[in-house]
Short mmCIF file of C-alpha atoms and ligand atoms in Angstrom, two decimals:
data_model
loop_
_atom_site.label_atom_id
_atom_site.label_comp_id
_atom_site.label_asym_id
_atom_site.label_seq_id
_atom_site.Cartn_x
_atom_site.Cartn_y
_atom_site.Cartn_z
CA MET A 246 -31.70 80.47 14.24
CA GLN A 247 -31.20 77.05 14.73
CA THR A 248 -27.82 76.01 14.36
CA SER A 249 -25.62 73.15 13.53
CA ARG A 250 -22.27 73.52 15.84
CA ILE A 251 -24.15 69.87 18.93
CA PRO A 252 -20.70 69.34 20.70
CA GLY A 253 -20.90 66.22 21.88
CA PHE A 254 -23.07 64.62 19.85
CA TYR A 255 -22.12 61.47 18.60
CA ASN A 256 -20.94 60.74 22.43
CA MET A 257 -24.65 60.64 23.17
CA THR A 258 -27.11 57.79 22.99
CA VAL A 259 -29.79 58.40 20.18
CA GLU A 260 -32.63 59.45 22.76
CA GLU A 261 -30.13 61.93 23.88
CA ARG A 262 -30.06 62.88 19.96
CA ARG A 263 -34.07 63.15 19.56
CA HIS A 264 -34.10 64.66 23.45
CA LEU A 265 -31.59 67.22 22.26
CA LEU A 266 -32.95 68.20 18.88
CA ARG A 267 -36.49 68.45 20.71
CA SER A 268 -35.57 71.28 22.85
CA MET A 269 -33.51 72.89 19.68
CA ASP A 270 -36.28 73.36 18.42
CA ILE A 271 -35.19 71.21 15.22
CA LEU A 272 -37.68 68.83 16.24
CA THR A 273 -41.11 69.28 17.10
CA ASP A 274 -43.00 67.79 19.53
CA GLU A 275 -45.56 65.10 17.16
CA GLU A 276 -41.61 63.51 15.25
CA THR A 277 -40.19 63.79 18.11
CA ASP A 278 -42.85 61.18 19.95
CA TYR A 279 -43.31 59.66 16.48
CA LEU A 280 -40.00 58.79 15.64
CA PHE A 281 -39.89 57.49 20.05
CA SER A 282 -42.90 54.94 19.09
CA LYS A 283 -44.01 54.55 15.99
CA GLU A 284 -41.82 52.53 13.18
CA ALA A 285 -39.96 55.10 10.47
CA LEU A 286 -41.75 53.81 6.81
CA PRO A 287 -45.25 51.67 8.50
CA ILE A 288 -46.17 49.08 6.39
CA GLU A 289 -49.28 50.01 5.60
CA THR A 290 -47.12 53.03 3.55
CA ALA A 291 -44.85 51.41 1.68
CA ASP A 292 -47.55 49.12 0.01
CA ASN A 293 -48.99 51.86 -1.20
CA MET A 294 -46.06 53.41 -2.65
CA ILE A 295 -44.81 50.44 -3.88
CA GLU A 296 -45.59 46.91 -5.13
CA ASN A 297 -45.23 43.61 -4.19
CA VAL A 298 -44.45 45.20 -1.13
CA VAL A 299 -43.18 41.92 1.59
CA SER A 300 -42.01 44.50 4.05
CA THR A 301 -39.37 47.66 4.97
CA PHE A 302 -36.25 48.03 4.32
CA PRO A 303 -34.29 50.28 7.06
CA LEU A 304 -31.56 52.91 7.21
CA PRO A 305 -29.60 54.74 9.92
CA LEU A 306 -30.84 58.33 9.15
CA GLY A 307 -28.03 60.36 10.98
CA LEU A 308 -27.55 64.25 11.29
CA GLY A 309 -24.54 65.69 8.91
CA LEU A 310 -24.17 68.80 11.70
CA ASN A 311 -21.39 71.88 11.24
CA PHE A 312 -23.08 73.26 8.07
CA PHE A 313 -22.89 76.90 7.60
CA ILE A 314 -24.33 77.51 4.52
CA ASN A 315 -24.70 81.26 2.45
CA GLY A 316 -24.56 82.50 6.47
CA LYS A 317 -27.46 79.42 7.38
CA ASP A 318 -27.36 76.47 9.28
CA TYR A 319 -28.59 73.51 8.30
CA CYS A 320 -29.07 70.09 10.16
CA ILE A 321 -28.68 67.80 7.18
CA PRO A 322 -30.28 64.44 7.55
CA MET A 323 -28.36 61.53 6.00
CA ALA A 324 -29.56 57.93 4.78
CA ILE A 325 -25.71 55.96 4.42
CA GLU A 326 -25.63 51.54 5.34
CA GLU A 327 -21.27 53.09 5.55
CA PRO A 328 -19.70 53.84 8.21
CA SER A 329 -17.54 57.30 7.79
CA VAL A 330 -19.42 59.15 6.05
CA VAL A 331 -21.53 61.30 8.21
CA ALA A 332 -18.80 61.80 10.50
CA SER A 333 -16.29 62.52 7.53
CA ALA A 334 -19.27 65.01 5.97
CA SER A 335 -19.67 66.81 9.66
CA HIS A 336 -15.13 66.96 10.27
CA ILE A 337 -15.31 69.35 7.05
CA ALA A 338 -17.76 71.19 7.23
CA LYS A 339 -16.54 72.17 10.96
CA ILE A 340 -13.35 73.03 9.18
CA VAL A 341 -15.24 74.98 6.46
CA ARG A 342 -17.21 76.71 9.06
CA ASP A 343 -14.12 77.46 11.09
CA ALA A 344 -12.96 79.77 7.36
CA GLY A 345 -16.50 81.14 6.21
CA GLY A 346 -18.60 78.29 5.89
CA PHE A 347 -19.57 77.11 1.61
CA THR A 348 -20.77 80.23 -0.60
CA THR A 349 -23.08 78.60 -2.95
CA ASP A 350 -25.47 79.37 -5.64
CA ALA A 351 -28.43 77.68 -7.96
CA THR A 352 -29.57 77.47 -11.72
CA ASP A 353 -33.67 78.48 -12.27
CA ARG A 354 -35.50 74.48 -11.44
CA VAL A 355 -35.25 74.08 -15.65
CA MET A 356 -35.53 70.12 -16.57
CA THR A 357 -35.34 69.09 -20.03
CA GLY A 358 -38.00 66.17 -21.28
CA GLN A 359 -37.51 64.21 -24.73
CA ILE A 360 -39.67 63.49 -28.05
CA GLN A 361 -38.45 61.44 -30.40
CA VAL A 362 -39.12 62.00 -34.55
CA VAL A 363 -38.52 59.60 -36.54
CA GLY A 364 -39.60 58.79 -40.68
CA CYS A 365 -39.91 62.26 -41.61
CA GLU A 366 -39.04 62.53 -44.95
CA ASP A 367 -36.97 65.62 -45.18
CA PHE A 368 -35.47 66.72 -41.21
CA HIS A 369 -34.12 70.31 -41.58
CA LYS A 370 -38.49 70.76 -42.77
CA ALA A 371 -39.48 68.69 -39.70
CA LYS A 372 -36.97 70.71 -37.62
CA GLU A 373 -37.78 74.43 -39.94
CA ALA A 374 -41.60 73.30 -38.86
CA ILE A 375 -41.29 72.63 -35.08
CA LEU A 376 -39.05 75.84 -34.34
CA ASN A 377 -41.78 77.61 -36.17
CA GLU A 378 -44.69 76.70 -33.99
CA LYS A 379 -42.10 77.51 -30.71
CA ASP A 380 -44.83 79.19 -29.16
CA GLY A 381 -47.52 77.30 -29.38
CA LEU A 382 -45.62 74.33 -28.98
CA ILE A 383 -44.43 75.90 -25.39
CA GLU A 384 -48.29 76.96 -24.66
CA ALA A 385 -49.96 73.72 -26.38
CA ALA A 386 -46.50 72.63 -23.28
CA ASN A 387 -48.09 74.60 -20.54
CA ASN A 388 -51.72 73.67 -21.18
CA ALA A 389 -51.18 70.81 -20.27
CA TYR A 390 -49.82 70.88 -17.15
CA PRO A 391 -51.98 75.12 -15.77
CA SER A 392 -50.97 74.83 -12.33
CA LEU A 393 -47.32 75.05 -13.08
CA MET A 394 -48.13 77.84 -14.07
CA ASN A 395 -49.61 78.96 -10.60
CA ARG A 396 -46.35 77.78 -8.55
CA GLY A 397 -43.77 80.46 -10.70
CA GLY A 398 -42.80 77.71 -12.87
CA GLY A 399 -44.07 76.01 -16.31
CA ALA A 400 -42.22 75.07 -19.97
CA GLU A 401 -40.03 78.29 -20.98
CA ASP A 402 -37.84 77.17 -24.08
CA LEU A 403 -37.22 74.11 -26.71
CA GLU A 404 -34.82 73.44 -29.50
CA VAL A 405 -34.66 71.09 -31.36
CA ARG A 406 -31.28 68.17 -32.37
CA ILE A 407 -31.17 65.56 -35.34
CA LEU A 408 -28.91 62.48 -34.91
CA ASN A 409 -27.69 60.73 -37.05
CA GLU A 410 -27.23 63.24 -39.83
CA GLU A 411 -23.58 62.23 -41.26
CA SER A 412 -23.56 59.67 -43.60
CA GLY A 413 -23.12 55.77 -43.03
CA SER A 414 -23.58 56.33 -39.34
CA LYS A 415 -25.06 53.36 -37.07
CA TYR A 416 -27.97 54.03 -35.74
CA GLY A 417 -31.31 55.95 -37.40
CA GLN A 418 -31.76 59.68 -38.49
CA MET A 419 -33.96 60.23 -36.02
CA LEU A 420 -35.48 64.15 -34.57
CA ILE A 421 -34.81 65.01 -31.15
CA VAL A 422 -37.12 68.05 -29.61
CA HIS A 423 -35.52 69.07 -26.27
CA LEU A 424 -38.68 70.76 -24.38
CA TYR A 425 -37.51 73.07 -20.46
CA THR A 426 -39.18 73.95 -18.11
CA ASN A 427 -39.50 75.11 -15.22
CA THR A 428 -40.66 72.46 -12.75
CA SER A 429 -41.18 75.00 -9.63
CA ASP A 430 -39.93 73.02 -6.43
CA ALA A 431 -40.98 69.56 -7.87
CA MET A 432 -37.87 67.27 -9.29
CA GLY A 433 -40.44 66.80 -12.97
CA ALA A 434 -39.72 63.47 -14.21
CA ASN A 435 -44.68 63.69 -14.65
CA ILE A 436 -44.59 66.84 -15.54
CA MET A 437 -42.36 66.32 -18.13
CA ASN A 438 -44.03 63.29 -19.25
CA THR A 439 -47.38 65.06 -19.41
CA MET A 440 -46.13 67.20 -21.50
CA ALA A 441 -44.05 65.34 -23.01
CA GLU A 442 -46.80 62.72 -24.44
CA SER A 443 -48.93 65.93 -24.87
CA LEU A 444 -46.87 67.41 -28.09
CA ALA A 445 -46.37 64.01 -29.11
CA PRO A 446 -49.19 64.15 -31.28
CA VAL A 447 -48.87 68.15 -32.89
CA ILE A 448 -45.67 67.07 -33.88
CA GLU A 449 -46.61 64.89 -35.49
CA HIS A 450 -48.69 66.34 -37.49
CA LEU A 451 -45.86 69.23 -38.30
CA THR A 452 -42.88 66.70 -39.62
CA GLY A 453 -45.04 62.89 -41.15
CA GLY A 454 -42.72 62.10 -39.24
CA LYS A 455 -43.63 58.99 -36.31
CA VAL A 456 -42.89 59.93 -32.31
CA TYR A 457 -42.11 57.47 -30.01
CA LEU A 458 -40.34 58.20 -26.26
CA ARG A 459 -41.53 60.96 -25.30
CA ILE A 460 -39.85 61.47 -21.64
CA LEU A 461 -38.16 63.45 -18.52
CA SER A 462 -33.54 62.98 -19.38
CA ASN A 463 -32.23 62.36 -15.97
CA TYR A 464 -29.54 64.97 -17.68
CA PRO A 465 -31.36 68.67 -16.83
CA GLU A 466 -28.29 70.90 -17.71
CA ARG A 467 -30.25 73.54 -16.98
CA CYS A 468 -30.21 72.57 -13.18
CA LEU A 469 -26.88 72.82 -11.36
CA ALA A 470 -26.16 74.16 -7.87
CA ARG A 471 -22.78 75.37 -7.50
CA ALA A 472 -20.24 74.44 -4.08
CA ARG A 473 -17.66 76.44 -3.32
CA CYS A 474 -14.95 77.13 -0.08
CA VAL A 475 -11.92 78.49 0.68
CA ILE A 476 -10.12 77.59 3.17
CA PRO A 477 -6.59 78.88 4.29
CA PRO A 478 -3.33 75.85 5.09
CA SER A 479 -4.02 76.27 8.67
CA LEU A 480 -7.17 74.65 9.34
CA LEU A 481 -5.97 71.75 7.31
CA ARG A 482 -3.51 70.99 9.54
CA VAL A 483 -3.31 66.86 10.82
CA GLY A 484 -0.61 65.58 13.02
CA ASP A 485 2.55 65.45 11.16
CA PHE A 486 1.30 66.89 7.94
CA SER A 487 1.88 70.83 7.92
CA GLY A 488 -2.02 72.64 6.56
CA GLU A 489 0.70 73.34 2.93
CA GLU A 490 1.77 69.47 2.55
CA VAL A 491 -3.02 67.97 3.87
CA ARG A 492 -3.41 71.19 0.64
CA ASP A 493 -0.42 70.07 -1.58
CA GLY A 494 -1.68 66.61 -1.67
CA VAL A 495 -5.94 67.15 -2.10
CA ILE A 496 -4.82 69.09 -5.68
CA HIS A 497 -2.60 66.04 -7.01
CA ALA A 498 -5.56 63.69 -6.23
CA TYR A 499 -7.90 65.96 -7.58
CA GLU A 500 -5.05 66.12 -10.27
CA PHE A 501 -5.52 62.97 -10.19
CA ALA A 502 -9.50 62.10 -10.70
CA ALA A 503 -9.02 64.98 -13.16
CA SER A 504 -7.15 63.05 -15.31
CA ASP A 505 -7.75 59.69 -15.15
CA PRO A 506 -11.27 58.42 -15.05
CA TYR A 507 -10.01 55.01 -13.19
CA ARG A 508 -9.17 57.69 -10.43
CA ALA A 509 -12.03 59.30 -11.56
CA VAL A 510 -14.62 56.65 -10.66
CA THR A 511 -13.70 56.21 -6.94
CA HIS A 512 -13.71 60.41 -6.62
CA ASN A 513 -16.66 60.21 -7.64
CA LYS A 514 -17.47 57.87 -6.03
CA GLY A 515 -16.98 59.14 -2.50
CA ILE A 516 -18.86 62.38 -3.36
CA MET A 517 -21.80 60.64 -3.95
CA ASN A 518 -21.44 59.71 -1.17
CA GLY A 519 -22.25 62.24 0.79
CA ILE A 520 -24.59 63.80 -2.35
CA ASP A 521 -26.81 60.06 -2.14
CA PRO A 522 -27.87 60.04 1.45
CA VAL A 523 -28.95 63.47 1.64
CA VAL A 524 -31.02 62.96 -1.61
CA ILE A 525 -32.80 59.27 0.35
CA ALA A 526 -33.39 60.81 3.15
CA THR A 527 -35.55 63.57 2.05
CA GLY A 528 -37.60 61.41 -0.54
CA ASN A 529 -35.77 62.07 -3.11
CA ASP A 530 -34.98 60.25 -6.85
CA TRP A 531 -31.29 59.43 -5.53
CA ARG A 532 -30.39 57.32 -9.34
CA ALA A 533 -32.22 59.83 -10.99
CA VAL A 534 -29.17 62.55 -9.56
CA GLU A 535 -26.43 59.71 -9.90
CA ALA A 536 -26.96 59.45 -13.50
CA GLY A 537 -26.99 63.31 -13.86
CA ALA A 538 -24.04 63.55 -11.94
CA HIS A 539 -21.99 60.50 -13.99
CA ALA A 540 -23.06 62.82 -16.97
CA HIS A 541 -22.37 65.52 -16.02
CA ALA A 542 -18.83 64.66 -15.33
CA ALA A 543 -18.14 63.60 -18.83
CA ARG A 544 -19.85 66.54 -20.51
CA ASP A 545 -16.23 67.04 -22.30
CA GLY A 546 -15.82 62.86 -23.44
CA MET A 547 -13.93 62.28 -20.92
CA TYR A 548 -14.99 61.21 -17.82
CA THR A 549 -13.59 63.62 -15.15
CA SER A 550 -13.33 64.76 -11.03
CA MET A 551 -16.93 66.63 -10.66
CA THR A 552 -14.57 68.71 -8.35
CA VAL A 553 -12.16 71.08 -8.92
CA TRP A 554 -9.10 71.58 -5.87
CA SER A 555 -6.50 75.13 -6.83
CA LYS A 556 -4.72 76.95 -4.62
CA ASP A 557 -5.61 80.32 -4.47
CA GLU A 558 -3.21 83.50 -4.83
CA HIS A 559 -2.77 83.31 -1.19
CA GLY A 560 -1.94 80.10 -0.88
CA ASN A 561 -6.26 78.79 0.64
CA LEU A 562 -6.89 75.56 -0.54
CA VAL A 563 -10.24 76.51 -3.35
CA GLY A 564 -12.65 73.81 -4.05
CA GLU A 565 -15.51 73.79 -6.01
CA LEU A 566 -19.30 71.80 -7.49
CA GLU A 567 -21.54 71.65 -9.96
CA LEU A 568 -23.34 68.97 -10.53
CA PRO A 569 -27.68 69.04 -11.85
CA MET A 570 -29.07 68.44 -9.28
CA SER A 571 -32.78 66.96 -10.20
CA VAL A 572 -34.61 67.36 -6.71
CA GLY A 573 -37.62 68.16 -4.90
CA THR A 574 -38.71 69.23 -1.73
CA VAL A 575 -42.39 68.37 -3.96
CA GLY A 576 -43.59 65.64 -5.24
CA GLY A 577 -42.98 61.86 -5.71
CA SER A 578 -42.70 59.91 -2.43
CA ILE A 579 -41.34 63.33 -0.52
CA ARG A 580 -44.92 63.48 1.36
CA VAL A 581 -45.56 60.23 1.70
CA HIS A 582 -42.80 58.76 3.21
CA PRO A 583 -42.87 60.52 6.80
CA ILE A 584 -38.89 60.08 6.98
CA ALA A 585 -39.06 62.32 4.54
CA LYS A 586 -41.02 65.19 5.41
CA MET A 587 -39.47 64.78 8.73
CA ALA A 588 -35.83 65.67 7.16
CA HIS A 589 -37.22 68.56 4.93
CA ASN A 590 -38.41 70.23 8.31
CA MET A 591 -34.70 69.55 10.39
CA LEU A 592 -33.87 70.53 6.96
CA ASN A 593 -35.58 73.83 7.34
CA VAL A 594 -35.53 74.78 3.38
CA GLU A 595 -37.97 76.89 1.66
CA SER A 596 -37.92 75.74 -1.75
CA ALA A 597 -36.21 72.73 -4.54
CA GLN A 598 -33.07 74.96 -5.00
CA GLU A 599 -31.89 75.76 -1.08
CA LEU A 600 -32.44 71.80 -1.10
CA ALA A 601 -29.35 71.10 -4.89
CA GLN A 602 -27.40 73.76 -3.09
CA VAL A 603 -27.56 72.07 0.76
CA ILE A 604 -26.58 68.30 -1.58
CA VAL A 605 -24.01 70.10 -3.67
CA ALA A 606 -22.05 71.28 -0.19
CA VAL A 607 -22.11 67.88 1.21
CA GLY A 608 -20.70 66.33 -1.91
CA LEU A 609 -17.74 69.21 -1.96
CA ALA A 610 -17.44 67.97 2.41
CA GLN A 611 -17.50 64.52 1.43
CA ASN A 612 -14.82 64.66 -1.37
CA LEU A 613 -12.71 67.24 0.93
CA GLY A 614 -12.53 63.69 3.99
CA ALA A 615 -11.82 61.97 1.50
CA LEU A 616 -9.05 63.52 0.30
CA LYS A 617 -7.69 64.64 3.11
CA ALA A 618 -7.51 61.00 4.51
CA LEU A 619 -6.21 59.73 1.77
CA ALA A 620 -3.40 62.89 0.74
CA THR A 621 -2.08 62.21 5.17
CA ASP A 622 -3.50 59.40 7.03
CA GLY A 623 -4.63 57.25 4.67
CA ILE A 624 -7.70 56.00 4.36
CA GLN A 625 -8.39 52.61 5.99
CA LYS A 626 -7.22 54.12 9.15
CA GLY A 627 -10.60 56.38 10.05
CA HIS A 628 -12.37 54.45 8.35
CA MET A 629 -11.95 50.85 9.76
CA ALA A 630 -11.98 52.63 12.95
CA LEU A 631 -15.18 52.69 12.68
CA HIS A 632 -16.15 49.73 10.44
CA SER A 633 -15.72 47.70 12.97
CA ARG A 634 -18.23 47.93 14.84
CA SER A 635 -20.43 47.01 12.01
CA VAL A 636 -17.79 43.21 11.48
CA ALA A 637 -18.59 42.72 15.03
CA ILE A 638 -22.10 42.74 15.01
CA ALA A 639 -21.60 40.51 11.79
CA ALA A 640 -19.94 38.03 14.12
CA GLY A 641 -22.50 38.00 16.86
CA ALA A 642 -21.57 41.03 18.85
CA THR A 643 -24.34 43.03 20.85
CA GLY A 644 -24.74 45.63 23.67
CA GLU A 645 -22.23 46.40 25.77
CA MET A 646 -19.51 43.31 23.55
CA ILE A 647 -20.76 46.07 20.50
CA ASP A 648 -17.55 48.14 21.88
CA MET A 649 -15.41 46.04 23.97
CA ILE A 650 -14.80 43.64 20.47
CA SER A 651 -14.67 46.57 18.31
CA GLU A 652 -11.98 47.60 20.75
CA ARG A 653 -10.06 44.51 20.59
CA LEU A 654 -10.53 44.58 16.23
CA ILE A 655 -8.57 47.97 16.13
CA GLU A 656 -6.08 46.93 19.01
CA GLU A 657 -4.72 43.59 16.92
CA LYS A 658 -5.29 45.52 13.52
CA GLU A 659 -7.50 42.53 12.74
CA ILE A 660 -10.55 44.08 11.67
CA ARG A 661 -12.07 40.26 9.72
CA VAL A 662 -15.26 38.95 11.18
CA GLY A 663 -13.88 35.60 11.73
CA LYS A 664 -11.40 37.67 14.22
CA ALA A 665 -14.81 38.82 16.11
CA LYS A 666 -16.42 35.73 15.91
CA GLU A 667 -13.37 34.32 17.57
CA LEU A 668 -13.99 37.67 20.10
CA VAL A 669 -17.40 36.75 20.79
CA GLU A 670 -16.74 32.82 21.31
CA GLU A 671 -13.82 34.84 23.74
CA TYR A 672 -16.29 36.56 25.46
CA LYS A 673 -19.15 33.79 25.59
CA LYS A 674 -16.79 31.82 27.96
P1 NDP B 989 -45.29 64.48 -9.13
O1 NDP B 989 -45.90 64.31 -10.18
O2 NDP B 989 -46.31 64.40 -8.46
O3 NDP B 989 -46.12 65.92 -9.48
C1 NDP B 989 -45.09 66.98 -8.70
C2 NDP B 989 -46.64 67.36 -7.97
O4 NDP B 989 -47.12 68.35 -6.42
C3 NDP B 989 -47.84 68.49 -8.92
O5 NDP B 989 -48.40 67.29 -10.04
C4 NDP B 989 -48.13 69.35 -8.16
O6 NDP B 989 -48.72 69.42 -8.53
C5 NDP B 989 -47.56 70.11 -7.02
N1 NDP B 989 -46.73 70.56 -6.84
C6 NDP B 989 -46.97 70.93 -5.10
N2 NDP B 989 -46.05 72.61 -4.54
C7 NDP B 989 -45.60 72.47 -6.23
C8 NDP B 989 -44.28 73.31 -5.77
N3 NDP B 989 -44.18 74.39 -5.35
N4 NDP B 989 -43.98 73.56 -7.27
C9 NDP B 989 -44.57 72.25 -8.02
N5 NDP B 989 -45.19 70.87 -7.90
C10 NDP B 989 -46.01 71.64 -7.22
O7 NDP B 989 -43.31 64.79 -9.24
P2 NDP B 989 -42.34 64.72 -9.97
O8 NDP B 989 -43.10 65.66 -10.86
O9 NDP B 989 -41.52 65.37 -9.02
O10 NDP B 989 -42.23 63.38 -10.28
C11 NDP B 989 -40.82 62.62 -9.51
C12 NDP B 989 -41.70 61.43 -9.53
O11 NDP B 989 -40.80 60.67 -10.64
C13 NDP B 989 -40.34 60.51 -8.05
O12 NDP B 989 -41.43 59.69 -7.80
C14 NDP B 989 -39.42 60.00 -9.75
O13 NDP B 989 -39.31 58.52 -8.15
C15 NDP B 989 -39.76 59.77 -10.90
N6 NDP B 989 -40.29 59.80 -12.47
C16 NDP B 989 -38.83 59.50 -12.14
C17 NDP B 989 -37.79 59.36 -13.56
C18 NDP B 989 -37.18 59.50 -14.34
O14 NDP B 989 -35.34 60.17 -13.61
N7 NDP B 989 -36.85 59.80 -15.54
C19 NDP B 989 -39.66 58.33 -14.21
C20 NDP B 989 -41.05 58.36 -14.25
C21 NDP B 989 -41.18 58.93 -12.80
P3 NDP B 989 -50.21 70.84 -8.98
O15 NDP B 989 -49.03 71.56 -8.98
O16 NDP B 989 -51.50 69.87 -9.58
O17 NDP B 989 -50.51 71.10 -7.16
#
C-alpha cells in the first residue's frame, strides 16, 4: 500500500521528489516523463477549456504528506500560491497520524436542483399539484439523463417550498421545486441543470405558473462530508507550551470563531486554505465548494465556525468538520487537464465520495495548524520565514541568492521587499 510518510521530502530538489514518487509508484513512468518534458497545461488544451485564451496561469503544486484517513495513506496534491499551507497541513497530518489518523464519512452524493415558478393563481394548490406528481416528475428527470441510473445515481426525491408568503413581503411570492439527484462520481452541475430544464414545461402545466430559473443550488445540503480527529495532549506540546495549554488554546480559539463572525470568517478562510488547493489540483470547481461551505457555516442564521473543537473525557482534543462537498472524479475539466488527471492518480481515490472525505480531512488539519500556531507562538513566526523566500524573489533574487537573502531578512526581522532589494543590490556589488 502507498505510504504518505516521506521523511526529508521537504529538503529534496524538485527533480529528486519526482524520481522518488516514481520509485514509490505514486507517479507512473508516463507521468514522470510528462512532468520533466511538457508544459503543465498545453496552450491548445487551455484554448479548448475557456474563451479568449491568451496564456495559462500556473500555480505551484505541492504534496500534502502524512495523511492517514480511515486506515489509508494519501499523498495529497495541493495547488496554491500561499507559503506555509502545505507544510502546516503535513505537520498536523503527522500529529493526527500518530494519534491514529483521521476518521471520515460522507452522505450519498445528492445534489440539489432548483426550479423557480412565479405567477401561480393559488400557490398552495400548485404545490399540491406538483407533489401529487412527484414520482412522475422524478421519472421524467431520470429520462432526461438516463446514463446516470446505469452508474448507480439518478433523481431520487423532490420537495416544494413557497417563498415570500407573508403579506407585506418585500419580494414576490414564488414556488421553488427542489429536485434531489445522486450524481454519482460527477460534481453534477450540468447533470442537475439538464434535469431541471427538462421538468420546466410539465411544472408550468401542473401549476399554471411561469418557470424562470432552472439551475443547481451550490448549497448541496444532502451532499456532506465529515472528518474527525482525536489527539492526546502529549502530541500537542510545542516549545514551552504544554499539550494541555495548546489544547485549551485551540478550544478557546474555536469558541472565539463560534461566537464572532469577524473571527469566523478568518478561521474559515484558514480551513479553505487546505480545501481549495485540493479542489483546484483535482480540477474541481472551487467557487462551488467555497460557496457551499460558507452557506453551511451560516445555516443556523449566524455565520460561524465550520469546525468544532472540544475536549473528551480523557482530556484529548477532538476536532470535527462537516461541509457540503460538491466535487467529482469525472466530468467538467477533470479528465481534460493533464495535471488534474495526474492528481487523481496520485491521490488514488476510488470515488467522488472518497475524494470529498479526503478534502474535509485536509480542511480540518489546516484549521488545527492555524489554531495551534495562533494559540502558541503566533502565526507570523512560521509564516514569515516561508514568506521571506517570496519576498526575496519579488526583490529580484535568483538562484543561491534566494536562500541567502531570505535568511538575512529573517535574521534582521525585516521581511519586506524594500529591505530585500537593498540586500540584492549589496549582493550584486
Ligand atoms: P459533466 O457535464 O461533464 O457531466 C459528467 C459526465 O461524466 C456525465 O455526463 C457522465 O456522462 C460522465 N460520467 C462518467 N462516469 C461517471 C460516473 N461514475 N458518475 C457520474 N457521471 C459519470 O459534469 P458535471 O455535471 O459534473 O458538471 C460539472 C461542471 O459544471 C463543472 O465544470 C462546473 O464548473 C460546471 N458548472 C457549474 C455550475 C455551478 O456550480 N453553479 C453551473 C454550471 C456549470 P455519461 O453517463 O453519459 O457517460
